[in-house]
Amino acid sequence: AARSSPADPPAPPRATGRCHQLFISWALLSSLPQMVGVVGLEIHAQIQSTSKLFSGSHVRFLAPPNSLVSHFDASLPGTLPVLNRRCVEAAVLTGLALNCTINRKSLFDRKHYFYADMPAGYQITQQRVPIAVNGMLVYSYFEGRRRNQVVTKSVKIKQIQLEQDSGKSLHDDERSQTLIDLNRAGVGLMELVMEPEMCCGEEAAAAVRELQLILQALGTCQANMAEGQLRVDANVSVHRPGEPLGVRTEVKNINSVRHLAKAIDYEIQRQMEVLQSAGKVLNETRAFDSKSGNTIPMRDKEGLQDYRFMPEPNLPPLFVYESEASVPAGVDPAQVVVIDRLSGQLPELPSVKRTRLVETYGILQEHSFTLVNEDGLIDYFENVVQTTKAEPRKVIGWVIKELMGNLNSQNLNVSQSPISPCALAELISLVESGHISSSTAKQVFQEMWKAPEKTVGQIVKEQDLWMINDKEELQKICKRIVDSHPEEVQIIRGGNKKVLNKLMGEVQRETKGRTDPVQIRAILEKMVS
Amino acid sequence: MFCKCAARASRALRPTHPRCGVLTLPALSDTVSASGTSWSHWTYKRESSNSAWSSKVPQIPTWEPVAENQLPPPDLVDKLERLALVDFGSKEGVDCLEKAIRFADQLHVINTDGVEPMDSVLEDRELYLRDDTITEGECAEELLRLAKHTVEEYFVAPPGNIPLPKREERSAMLKHSEF
């Protein structure tokens, strides 16, 4: 065992959030200098296309078993792969959005292994020269007690390659058999390989969330982890900074971003425990069990796999062209993939959107994240801002707290909101014009939610929630409160100004919140002094 | 060539270069002649010029005995058999494999200095990209008819991978085959 730690071990990389907690707790519990986790992700993104990568069968999530299978997908002898242009474009678009270098010439290879859901006995992939290399994914997450300090990191993308998906196996342990459905066999996948630059579950989760947003914005992948459109495998190891990387394990069977963070953190902890008790971490594949939150070793009877890669003899090299001008003569430009054409089609990426929202509306960065994360929320927000005269900063509060709060508690999405942007705009305008107080407005909001057919005006009228602005009326009410609370008045006169809040509370209670706190405070202060 | 049966015998033999004896293959020896065929011209020229390239293939077989503890472990050979589904277990299997490798070794005679490897003769052509439209599928019945066992429109496979039969069973299975 190496005892290599010098008197002053090198400073660990910038500690953040969960990582900080993890190794501080270890530094305290054990005598070892800080060990850190090293995480590299391998992501398979199912390409959103009508037909499969090498055949013309339909790509669809739910369908009768084996109904979306062509002769090629079933690996019947005598069939050949024919590459789908849309899949190549999807890979190039994704590569461009992730700042990759697009390889003008890329090659296809065969990766051999035996499994019932891959009838050919090999998978066509791009091992030697993939379509895109050397990219970068920039992601952010929030730290601090109130989760409002943004931390921005980046992770290098080693490569993006096109490959085939395998079919689905349903294990029937009772009858000791596996049922095979080849509907998914041959669907195009983009495999994104990231460098092992992350240190904990939180970073990995943030990176995957950002990738989901990017893929959804591009339309190249719907990135729903629960439906298997985005599959993430985590390679996890631990080491002390400056020392060589430790033995890594591969964690599979992760079907949500939350599980990803949990699985990685558990695995890092487990490996640290193993090393601390002088054990050895095995290079193995482990499955994440969502019920227990643990990773368990998968039955690995095969030992280390040897995939015997060989060039795919049925597919010549894939060429993509810089611009229309570089397409060789005699080739129809519509038939080939042209990078310039695709760059022109790139939509506004999430990071650009967030910057634009912050600059245009003056909202906080963390709010821009919420707006971009929720489908349809930006449109809703911009709609309200345009309809009402109120400041965007006030509108955002309503959208983030009241609207999202209610939507989340009932598990609805923005399009299902019972309160339309117009109605919310109306409500906010009433507050701005002083017709109702802000606390009343919150009440009215909840009423509107329950009874969306009623207008704002109707609800306010029915429950008599108009703000009391009549100065005389306010004086009368305040006088009543002051007279009925002589002890409090004495305390305030004695110097304890905080008790004034109690009197204000009383006024609000009496008037059912229909008063402007600023005015009330002024009146009370005058009366008491 | 190592093989288990040979190992069990007195000692194993290993040539200094695993692929030798190429020049003695009957197919080639017919073309290697002193007359003015282009083939012999080329070999003659090569031998006479002092080029950087020299044949790695020895002119005569050079075999060396290999100690038994230097042989690859049995489970590695087993694993290779499992991966490639090739039989190393019997003398006949090894012989057949050896013949196949020697046949392919003819490629090594050619000088490929400065030549990029090519894996398809269509390298200078456009890889045809088809439109993203649905042109096939919906033939579940036809495909399922090919399988002996199906369950409610699913193909049936044993759980996990099909294990390679044990060595004894395999020899029984292969008894009637060419090998």
XYZ file of C-alpha atoms in Angstrom:
708
model
C 0.000 0.000 0.000
C 1.341 3.389 -0.946
C 1.934 5.908 1.801
C 2.556 8.765 -0.474
C 0.789 11.705 1.121
C 3.264 14.499 1.807
C 3.003 16.757 4.821
C 0.841 19.159 2.887
C -1.273 17.286 0.388
C -2.082 19.250 -2.752
C -5.244 21.302 -2.497
C -8.244 19.443 -3.875
C -10.110 20.884 -6.843
C -12.590 23.573 -5.966
C -14.987 22.019 -3.507
C -18.612 22.448 -4.376
C -21.857 21.599 -2.657
C -22.296 17.909 -2.232
C -18.660 17.084 -3.052
C -17.624 19.345 -0.223
C -19.956 17.547 2.154
C -18.827 14.139 0.978
C -15.135 14.559 1.463
C -15.352 16.764 4.524
C -17.328 14.003 6.203
C -14.681 11.513 5.144
C -11.831 13.722 6.247
C -13.438 13.875 9.636
C -14.325 10.218 9.887
C -11.101 8.786 8.573
C -7.485 9.650 8.858
C -7.034 9.692 5.070
C -6.434 12.941 3.269
C -9.339 14.002 1.114
C -10.371 11.513 -1.546
C -12.514 12.777 -4.341
C -14.856 11.103 -6.755
C -14.180 10.988 -10.486
C -17.198 10.635 -12.730
C -17.358 10.128 -16.485
C -20.662 9.715 -18.270
C -21.545 7.614 -21.310
C -24.825 8.745 -22.726
C -26.933 7.050 -25.366
C -29.483 9.392 -26.934
C -32.148 7.896 -29.157
C -32.326 9.921 -32.360
C -35.711 11.440 -33.039
C -36.357 10.251 -36.576
C -39.239 8.660 -38.437
C -37.333 5.587 -39.523
C -34.416 3.616 -38.168
C -30.695 4.162 -38.685
C -30.099 1.540 -41.353
C -33.596 0.455 -42.352
C -36.948 1.908 -43.269
C -38.997 0.616 -40.360
C -40.907 3.032 -38.154
C -39.486 4.392 -34.901
C -42.176 4.472 -32.232
C -42.249 3.904 -28.496
C -45.349 1.763 -28.052
C -46.419 -0.696 -30.725
C -47.384 -4.370 -30.943
C -44.284 -6.506 -30.420
C -42.129 -7.084 -33.485
C -44.432 -5.058 -35.726
C -41.851 -2.343 -36.493
C -39.216 -4.780 -37.651
C -37.835 -5.127 -41.165
C -35.877 -8.040 -42.563
C -32.646 -6.155 -41.917
C -33.574 -5.443 -38.290
C -34.228 -9.148 -37.794
C -30.748 -9.795 -39.279
C -32.047 -12.100 -41.949
C -29.256 -13.141 -44.317
C -29.016 -11.168 -47.526
C -30.023 -7.812 -46.049
C -27.810 -4.733 -46.109
C -27.702 -1.475 -44.107
C -28.739 1.779 -45.814
C -27.878 4.893 -43.807
C -30.646 7.362 -42.929
C -29.689 10.969 -43.789
C -31.812 12.418 -40.970
C -29.755 10.470 -38.421
C -26.514 11.885 -39.798
C -27.984 15.392 -39.678
C -29.106 14.840 -36.092
C -25.598 13.811 -35.087
C -24.042 16.802 -36.872
C -26.542 19.238 -35.311
C -25.842 17.833 -31.866
C -22.118 18.029 -32.522
C -22.400 21.663 -33.609
C -24.477 22.591 -30.569
C -21.846 21.023 -28.323
C -18.943 22.812 -30.031
C -17.533 19.642 -31.545
C -15.290 19.266 -34.543
C -17.281 17.450 -37.204
C -15.218 14.793 -38.982
C -15.656 15.274 -42.695
C -14.976 11.569 -43.120
C -16.134 9.034 -40.564
C -16.185 5.245 -40.608
C -18.458 2.461 -39.404
C -17.333 -0.603 -37.475
C -18.784 -3.803 -36.084
C -18.746 -4.491 -32.376
C -19.281 -8.187 -31.739
C -21.002 -9.732 -28.764
C -23.679 -12.350 -28.328
C -27.039 -11.464 -26.859
C -30.531 -12.492 -27.854
C -31.776 -8.930 -28.380
C -29.098 -8.323 -31.016
C -29.801 -10.949 -33.626
C -26.864 -10.078 -35.902
C -24.309 -10.897 -33.221
C -22.719 -7.488 -33.764
C -23.689 -3.844 -33.460
C -22.794 -1.336 -36.182
C -21.078 1.585 -34.466
C -18.288 4.106 -35.083
C -15.308 3.113 -33.026
C -12.329 4.250 -35.092
C -13.440 7.568 -36.554
C -16.732 8.887 -35.155
C -18.746 11.670 -36.688
C -17.898 14.351 -34.099
C -15.075 14.824 -31.585
C -13.695 17.264 -29.006
C -16.720 19.175 -27.869
C -17.769 20.830 -24.634
C -20.923 20.934 -22.554
C -21.348 23.949 -20.259
C -23.717 23.407 -17.350
C -24.722 25.190 -14.135
C -26.208 24.397 -10.782
C -27.128 26.362 -7.697
C -25.393 26.430 -4.360
C -25.808 28.119 -1.079
C -28.392 27.856 1.614
C -31.035 29.499 -0.543
C -29.780 27.804 -3.718
C -29.232 31.111 -5.470
C -25.483 31.135 -6.111
C -24.897 29.896 -9.597
C -21.875 27.676 -10.291
C -20.956 27.172 -13.937
C -18.795 24.279 -15.032
C -17.912 22.541 -18.260
C -17.146 18.995 -19.269
C -15.277 17.921 -22.380
C -17.059 15.677 -24.823
C -14.623 13.143 -26.204
C -16.774 12.072 -29.129
C -20.230 11.586 -30.569
C -20.818 8.461 -32.618
C -23.729 6.940 -34.497
C -24.738 3.430 -33.546
C -27.593 0.954 -33.585
C -29.888 0.282 -30.675
C -30.621 -3.289 -29.633
C -34.042 -4.874 -29.154
C -35.784 -5.224 -25.821
C -35.656 -8.291 -23.629
C -38.360 -9.088 -21.125
C -37.135 -11.532 -18.542
C -39.587 -14.207 -17.486
C -37.807 -15.780 -14.548
C -40.740 -18.045 -13.716
C -40.580 -19.905 -16.963
C -36.824 -19.400 -17.250
C -37.008 -17.631 -20.589
C -36.533 -14.223 -22.142
C -39.038 -12.680 -24.524
C -37.505 -10.621 -27.315
C -39.133 -7.628 -29.009
C -37.100 -6.223 -31.896
C -39.109 -3.020 -32.392
C -36.250 -1.046 -30.920
C -33.525 -2.984 -32.748
C -31.804 -0.768 -35.284
C -33.106 2.567 -33.990
C -30.428 5.239 -34.354
C -28.490 6.258 -31.257
C -25.972 8.994 -30.645
C -23.420 7.878 -28.095
C -21.870 10.826 -26.284
C -18.695 10.020 -24.396
C -17.665 12.573 -21.795
C -14.254 12.944 -20.192
C -14.122 12.001 -16.516
C -14.060 15.581 -15.289
C -16.949 15.601 -12.879
C -16.677 14.889 -9.198
C -20.110 14.073 -7.823
C -23.762 13.289 -8.473
C -24.859 16.917 -8.421
C -22.528 17.879 -11.251
C -23.518 14.869 -13.323
C -27.206 15.598 -12.790
C -26.781 19.245 -13.799
C -24.824 18.253 -16.906
C -27.460 15.743 -17.974
C -30.279 18.252 -17.395
C -28.556 20.793 -19.585
C -27.941 18.154 -22.248
C -31.637 17.244 -22.151
C -32.595 20.868 -22.751
C -30.140 21.190 -25.623
C -31.283 17.988 -27.334
C -34.923 18.969 -26.926
C -34.262 22.436 -28.335
C -32.484 20.884 -31.343
C -35.233 18.323 -31.841
C -32.632 15.584 -32.291
C -33.727 13.637 -29.217
C -36.687 13.922 -26.865
C -34.334 13.016 -23.999
C -36.953 11.481 -21.709
C -34.986 9.196 -19.398
C -38.017 7.351 -18.116
C -38.950 6.287 -21.649
C -35.424 5.198 -22.437
C -34.804 7.955 -24.977
C -31.779 9.040 -22.969
C -29.733 6.360 -21.231
C -26.918 7.360 -18.935
C -24.203 5.069 -17.635
C -21.801 6.451 -15.067
C -18.165 5.450 -14.738
C -17.196 6.123 -11.139
C -13.876 5.915 -9.348
C -12.203 7.630 -6.403
C -8.673 8.847 -5.829
C -6.663 11.487 -4.042
C -6.032 14.509 -6.276
C -2.634 14.350 -7.928
C -2.501 10.568 -7.714
C -3.395 8.284 -10.625
C -7.069 7.489 -11.156
C -8.527 4.630 -9.170
C -10.248 1.489 -10.486
C -13.581 2.419 -11.964
C -16.954 0.732 -11.909
C -19.720 1.228 -14.401
C -23.156 1.985 -13.001
C -26.169 1.152 -15.150
C -29.953 0.980 -14.869
C -30.455 4.646 -14.041
C -33.769 5.990 -15.246
C -34.010 9.531 -13.963
C -31.730 12.469 -13.305
C -32.449 12.252 -9.584
C -31.446 8.579 -9.533
C -28.277 9.465 -11.417
C -27.152 11.804 -8.645
C -28.081 9.271 -5.963
C -26.376 6.349 -7.698
C -23.142 8.266 -8.238
C -22.980 9.562 -4.691
C -23.691 6.110 -3.276
C -21.011 4.535 -5.458
C -18.409 7.152 -4.496
C -19.199 6.572 -0.834
C -19.063 2.798 -1.261
C -15.686 2.909 -2.984
C -14.267 5.202 -0.333
C -15.457 2.775 2.342
C -13.904 -0.166 0.533
C -10.557 1.588 0.217
C -10.682 2.830 3.764
C -11.053 -0.711 5.064
C -7.995 -1.674 3.012
C -10.104 -3.436 0.383
C -9.827 -3.267 -3.385
C -12.364 -1.769 -5.742
C -13.255 -4.272 -8.471
C -13.566 -3.213 -12.086
C -17.156 -4.356 -12.548
C -20.574 -3.349 -13.772
C -23.090 -2.471 -11.098
C -26.820 -1.833 -11.362
C -28.597 0.928 -9.477
C -31.479 -0.259 -7.333
C -33.836 2.686 -6.963
C -35.696 1.133 -4.031
C -32.683 0.910 -1.769
C -30.622 3.662 -3.376
C -27.689 1.240 -3.610
C -25.656 -0.173 -6.459
C -25.433 -3.933 -6.707
C -23.048 -5.968 -8.843
C -24.574 -7.309 -12.041
C -24.012 -10.992 -12.762
C -20.872 -10.732 -14.842
C -20.228 -14.287 -15.946
C -18.521 -13.116 -19.106
C -15.586 -11.428 -17.435
C -13.899 -8.727 -19.468
C -15.510 -8.480 -22.880
C -13.526 -8.560 -26.086
C -15.617 -6.949 -28.803
C -13.350 -7.857 -31.735
C -13.937 -4.591 -33.572
C -13.689 -4.775 -37.322
C -14.559 -2.316 -40.110
C -18.137 -2.641 -41.378
C -17.563 -4.000 -44.849
C -21.014 -3.046 -46.133
C -20.643 0.689 -45.514
C -18.086 2.872 -47.279
C -16.862 5.981 -45.415
C -19.429 8.646 -44.554
C -18.623 12.084 -45.968
C -20.174 15.333 -44.783
C -19.395 18.576 -46.570
C -18.433 21.995 -45.292
C -20.612 24.006 -47.680
C -22.616 23.629 -50.854
C -19.521 24.700 -52.735
C -17.478 21.774 -51.473
C -19.992 19.180 -52.645
C -18.304 17.383 -55.570
C -19.700 17.807 -59.051
C -22.321 15.323 -60.118
C -23.623 14.924 -56.568
C -27.037 16.283 -55.713
C -26.583 18.664 -52.728
C -30.004 17.687 -51.434
C -28.800 14.113 -51.067
C -25.787 14.899 -48.888
C -25.210 16.449 -45.479
C -23.870 19.998 -45.623
C -22.579 21.484 -42.380
C -23.256 25.135 -43.256
C -26.854 24.348 -44.050
C -27.270 22.716 -40.653
C -25.500 25.527 -38.758
C -28.050 27.856 -40.239
C -30.812 25.672 -38.839
C -29.511 25.683 -35.264
C -32.199 27.068 -32.934
C -31.580 29.320 -29.934
C -29.814 27.148 -27.371
C -30.907 27.179 -23.689
C -27.875 29.127 -22.446
C -28.466 31.854 -25.014
C -32.145 31.939 -24.118
C -31.375 32.384 -20.439
C -28.971 35.238 -21.102
C -31.534 36.912 -23.313
C -34.254 36.640 -20.652
C -32.018 38.094 -17.965
C -30.956 40.982 -20.183
C -34.397 41.761 -21.605
C -36.435 41.486 -18.438
C -33.936 42.115 -15.675
C -34.866 38.914 -13.864
C -32.521 36.890 -11.667
C -30.355 34.150 -13.166
C -32.013 31.444 -11.111
C -35.387 32.536 -12.475
C -34.124 32.264 -16.019
C -33.235 28.641 -15.289
C -36.765 27.880 -14.097
C -38.241 29.587 -17.151
C -36.112 27.575 -19.547
C -36.557 24.285 -17.710
C -40.361 24.282 -17.852
C -41.933 23.605 -21.201
C -44.038 26.590 -22.260
C -43.214 28.741 -19.274
C -41.264 31.332 -21.257
C -44.222 31.902 -23.549
C -46.565 32.189 -20.583
C -44.283 34.667 -18.859
C -43.731 36.830 -21.932
C -47.450 36.806 -22.599
C -48.233 38.147 -19.136
C -45.486 40.770 -19.349
C -46.850 42.078 -22.612
C -50.447 42.218 -21.395
C -49.902 43.875 -18.036
C -48.161 47.165 -17.405
C -46.382 45.787 -14.361
C -42.614 45.356 -14.228
C -41.319 41.979 -15.378
C -39.597 41.561 -12.030
C -42.984 41.590 -10.335
C -44.512 39.248 -12.881
C -41.729 36.714 -12.457
C -42.530 36.405 -8.771
C -46.101 35.427 -9.574
C -45.012 32.993 -12.258
C -42.284 31.282 -10.238
C -43.991 31.168 -6.847
C -47.728 31.108 -7.280
C -48.113 29.556 -10.719
C -45.311 26.992 -10.557
C -46.104 26.245 -6.934
C -49.647 25.249 -7.788
C -48.657 23.407 -10.965
C -46.017 21.376 -9.146
C -48.244 20.419 -6.246
C -50.836 19.065 -8.659
C -48.233 17.632 -11.032
C -49.518 19.657 -13.982
C -47.548 21.257 -16.770
C -47.843 24.838 -17.952
C -50.269 24.053 -20.751
C -52.670 22.596 -18.189
C -52.783 25.707 -16.011
C -56.388 26.730 -15.196
C -55.292 30.362 -15.052
C -54.510 31.813 -18.464
C -51.819 34.435 -19.009
C -54.532 37.055 -19.591
C -56.237 36.299 -16.306
C -52.979 36.489 -14.399
C -52.125 39.734 -16.177
C -55.481 41.156 -15.108
C -54.867 40.171 -11.513
C -51.428 41.730 -11.471
C -52.774 44.927 -13.022
C -55.323 45.239 -10.232
C -52.554 45.029 -7.650
C -50.500 47.590 -9.523
C -53.399 50.034 -9.710
C -53.991 49.694 -5.996
C -57.418 48.123 -6.260
C -56.445 45.082 -4.284
C -53.581 44.444 -1.925
C -50.872 41.943 -2.719
C -51.956 39.590 0.039
C -55.541 39.676 -1.195
C -54.291 38.987 -4.652
C -52.707 35.747 -3.495
C -56.060 34.715 -2.080
C -57.797 35.643 -5.320
C -55.215 33.632 -7.273
C -56.131 30.482 -5.371
C -59.824 31.181 -5.943
C -59.212 31.652 -9.662
C -57.355 28.349 -9.721
C -60.346 26.537 -8.285
C -62.904 28.372 -10.416
C -61.271 29.246 -13.723
C -64.580 30.169 -15.329
C -64.939 33.242 -13.079
C -63.152 36.452 -13.990
C -60.896 38.268 -11.586
C -63.438 41.040 -11.168
C -66.168 38.563 -10.318
C -64.169 36.910 -7.565
C -63.083 40.184 -6.021
C -66.631 41.498 -6.055
C -68.143 38.275 -4.660
C -65.826 38.172 -1.721
C -65.674 41.919 -1.275
C -61.945 42.049 -1.473
C -61.487 45.574 -2.757
C -58.701 47.474 -1.108
C -59.709 49.994 1.471
C -58.198 53.249 0.313
C -60.482 55.719 2.029
C -58.222 57.637 4.415
C -60.995 58.215 6.934
C -61.925 54.559 7.008
C -58.285 53.596 7.548
C -57.941 56.079 10.391
C -61.033 54.683 12.053
C -59.779 51.120 11.846
C -56.330 51.972 13.110
C -57.782 53.968 15.981
C -59.891 50.949 16.960
C -56.839 48.713 17.059
C -54.706 51.196 18.946
C -57.429 51.756 21.532
C -57.931 48.051 22.111
C -54.226 47.345 22.623
C -53.027 49.771 25.343
C -50.175 47.522 26.606
C -48.674 47.182 23.160
C -48.851 50.928 22.649
C -46.944 51.430 25.886
C -44.225 49.031 24.806
C -43.872 50.792 21.489
C -43.669 54.158 23.166
C -41.053 52.636 25.430
C -38.808 52.056 22.426
C -39.623 48.553 21.097
C -40.674 49.335 17.556
C -41.054 45.673 16.617
C -44.353 45.401 18.442
C -45.764 47.714 15.781
C -45.780 44.708 13.472
C -48.210 43.025 15.815
C -50.619 45.929 15.554
C -50.241 45.903 11.788
C -51.071 42.229 11.839
C -54.202 42.989 13.818
C -55.286 45.587 11.263
C -54.711 43.172 8.428
C -56.694 40.509 10.231
C -59.598 42.864 10.877
C -59.724 44.049 7.319
C -59.125 40.592 5.862
C -55.924 41.827 4.256
C -57.581 44.525 2.255
C -55.196 47.254 3.301
C -51.877 48.500 2.045
C -49.297 47.678 4.702
C -47.229 50.760 3.872
C -50.104 53.157 4.534
C -51.168 51.329 7.706
C -47.690 51.477 9.135
C -47.504 55.210 8.554
C -50.871 55.823 10.191
C -50.123 53.613 13.189
C -46.733 55.181 13.707
C -48.317 58.610 13.804
C -51.031 57.494 16.194
C -48.739 55.779 18.606
C -46.130 58.479 18.927
C 0.908 -23.427 -32.255
C -0.228 -24.226 -28.786
C -2.992 -26.691 -28.291
C -4.236 -28.443 -25.248
C -3.833 -31.997 -26.493
C -0.292 -31.279 -27.525
C 0.349 -29.826 -24.110
C -0.865 -32.943 -22.460
C 1.590 -34.796 -24.640
C 5.305 -34.457 -24.042
C 5.953 -30.806 -24.799
C 4.566 -27.931 -26.830
C 6.234 -26.423 -29.824
C 6.179 -22.847 -30.891
C 7.718 -21.307 -34.016
C 9.712 -18.129 -33.528
C 7.257 -16.427 -35.784
C 3.732 -17.770 -35.604
C 3.277 -17.475 -39.314
C 5.974 -19.214 -41.192
C 6.283 -21.609 -43.988
C 4.415 -19.232 -46.284
C 6.907 -19.553 -49.028
C 6.486 -23.295 -49.054
C 2.744 -23.245 -49.762
C 2.040 -25.223 -52.901
C -0.092 -22.478 -54.470
C 2.730 -19.969 -54.387
C 5.620 -22.206 -55.322
C 4.220 -22.647 -58.789
C 4.537 -18.959 -59.505
C 7.949 -18.502 -57.972
C 10.155 -19.397 -60.892
C 13.387 -18.201 -62.335
C 11.766 -17.314 -65.658
C 10.712 -13.787 -66.494
C 7.339 -13.638 -64.780
C 6.525 -10.269 -63.199
C 6.286 -11.947 -59.822
C 9.822 -13.259 -59.861
C 11.074 -9.965 -61.273
C 9.713 -8.215 -58.309
C 11.076 -10.656 -55.723
C 14.419 -10.594 -57.483
C 14.499 -6.827 -57.540
C 13.571 -6.693 -53.887
C 16.258 -9.034 -52.771
C 18.895 -7.297 -54.786
C 18.062 -3.734 -53.784
C 19.091 -2.596 -50.380
C 15.669 -1.304 -49.367
C 14.598 -0.720 -45.770
C 11.978 -3.421 -46.072
C 13.124 -6.933 -45.289
C 10.948 -9.956 -44.951
C 9.935 -10.802 -41.441
C 9.106 -14.281 -42.639
C 12.050 -16.621 -42.074
C 13.173 -18.654 -45.042
C 13.033 -21.947 -43.124
C 10.759 -22.951 -40.236
C 12.309 -22.285 -36.879
C 10.497 -24.026 -34.055
C 11.297 -23.680 -30.361
C 9.944 -25.775 -27.558
C 7.766 -23.887 -25.072
C 7.674 -24.765 -21.400
C 4.251 -25.816 -20.232
C 3.974 -23.054 -17.646
C 4.392 -20.517 -20.416
C 1.370 -21.713 -22.282
C -1.737 -19.520 -22.040
C -3.929 -20.629 -19.119
C -6.711 -23.065 -20.007
C -9.438 -20.649 -19.029
C -8.091 -18.038 -21.444
C -8.249 -20.523 -24.251
C -11.721 -21.447 -23.094
C -12.714 -17.804 -23.130
C -11.337 -17.302 -26.632
C -13.319 -20.284 -27.754
C -16.430 -18.824 -26.160
C -15.924 -15.412 -27.771
C -15.112 -16.567 -31.221
C -17.021 -19.845 -31.141
C -13.960 -21.513 -32.561
C -12.818 -24.889 -31.325
C -9.273 -25.066 -30.000
C -10.022 -28.195 -28.100
C -9.106 -30.879 -30.559
C -6.072 -31.449 -32.742
C -8.316 -31.347 -35.777
C -9.758 -27.998 -34.706
C -6.319 -26.518 -34.239
C -5.088 -27.918 -37.524
C -8.010 -26.448 -39.366
C -7.425 -23.078 -37.739
C -3.742 -23.230 -38.558
C -4.485 -23.927 -42.204
C -6.877 -20.998 -42.294
C -4.289 -18.637 -40.795
C -1.591 -19.799 -43.182
C -3.891 -19.206 -46.115
C -4.506 -15.659 -44.954
C -0.780 -15.123 -44.352
C -0.262 -14.749 -48.083
C -1.285 -11.143 -47.544
C 1.887 -10.517 -45.554
C 4.073 -11.079 -48.591
C 2.928 -7.808 -50.088
C 4.813 -4.579 -49.379
C 2.325 -2.043 -48.072
C 4.735 0.736 -47.047
C 3.102 4.116 -47.381
C -0.249 2.667 -48.444
C -3.325 3.602 -46.359
C -5.348 0.613 -45.193
C -8.541 0.205 -47.150
C -11.578 -1.611 -45.866
C -13.934 -1.022 -48.751
C -13.295 -0.711 -52.470
C -16.048 1.913 -52.608
C -14.025 4.536 -50.743
C -14.227 7.059 -53.524
C -17.980 6.842 -53.867
C -20.697 8.710 -52.019
C -22.243 6.662 -49.239
C -25.864 6.737 -50.280
C -28.093 8.426 -47.694
C -31.744 7.593 -47.853
C -34.707 9.796 -46.953
C -36.234 9.472 -43.513
C -39.443 7.726 -44.572
C -41.155 4.522 -43.509
C -40.725 1.913 -46.201
C -40.777 -1.393 -44.361
C -41.908 -3.214 -41.253
C -45.346 -4.546 -40.327
C -44.359 -8.126 -41.092
C -44.453 -9.597 -37.608
C -46.243 -12.733 -38.704
C -43.728 -13.435 -41.445
C -40.797 -13.033 -39.056
C -42.308 -14.969 -36.189
C -43.010 -17.868 -38.510
C -39.245 -18.344 -38.773
C -38.899 -19.109 -35.081
C -39.649 -22.483 -33.581
C -40.854 -20.988 -30.299
C -42.828 -17.805 -29.928
C -44.933 -16.480 -27.067
C -47.632 -13.942 -27.913
C -45.694 -12.347 -30.788
C -42.391 -12.305 -28.909
C -39.356 -14.349 -29.860
C -38.245 -16.655 -27.066
C -34.683 -16.957 -25.878
C -33.157 -18.687 -22.884
C -32.470 -16.411 -19.886
C -29.165 -14.529 -20.236
C -26.710 -15.853 -22.759
C -26.674 -19.351 -24.164
C -23.871 -21.036 -22.249
C -21.345 -22.905 -24.349
C -21.863 -26.619 -23.681
C -19.283 -28.286 -21.457
C -16.186 -29.656 -23.122
C -17.353 -33.257 -22.947
C -20.699 -32.428 -24.496
C -19.002 -30.441 -27.199
C -16.776 -33.293 -28.323
C -19.848 -35.473 -28.584
C -21.569 -32.799 -30.686
C -18.587 -32.327 -32.962
C -17.898 -35.996 -33.482
C -19.997 -36.088 -36.585
C -18.879 -32.774 -38.019
C -15.988 -32.130 -40.366
C -13.713 -31.211 -37.501
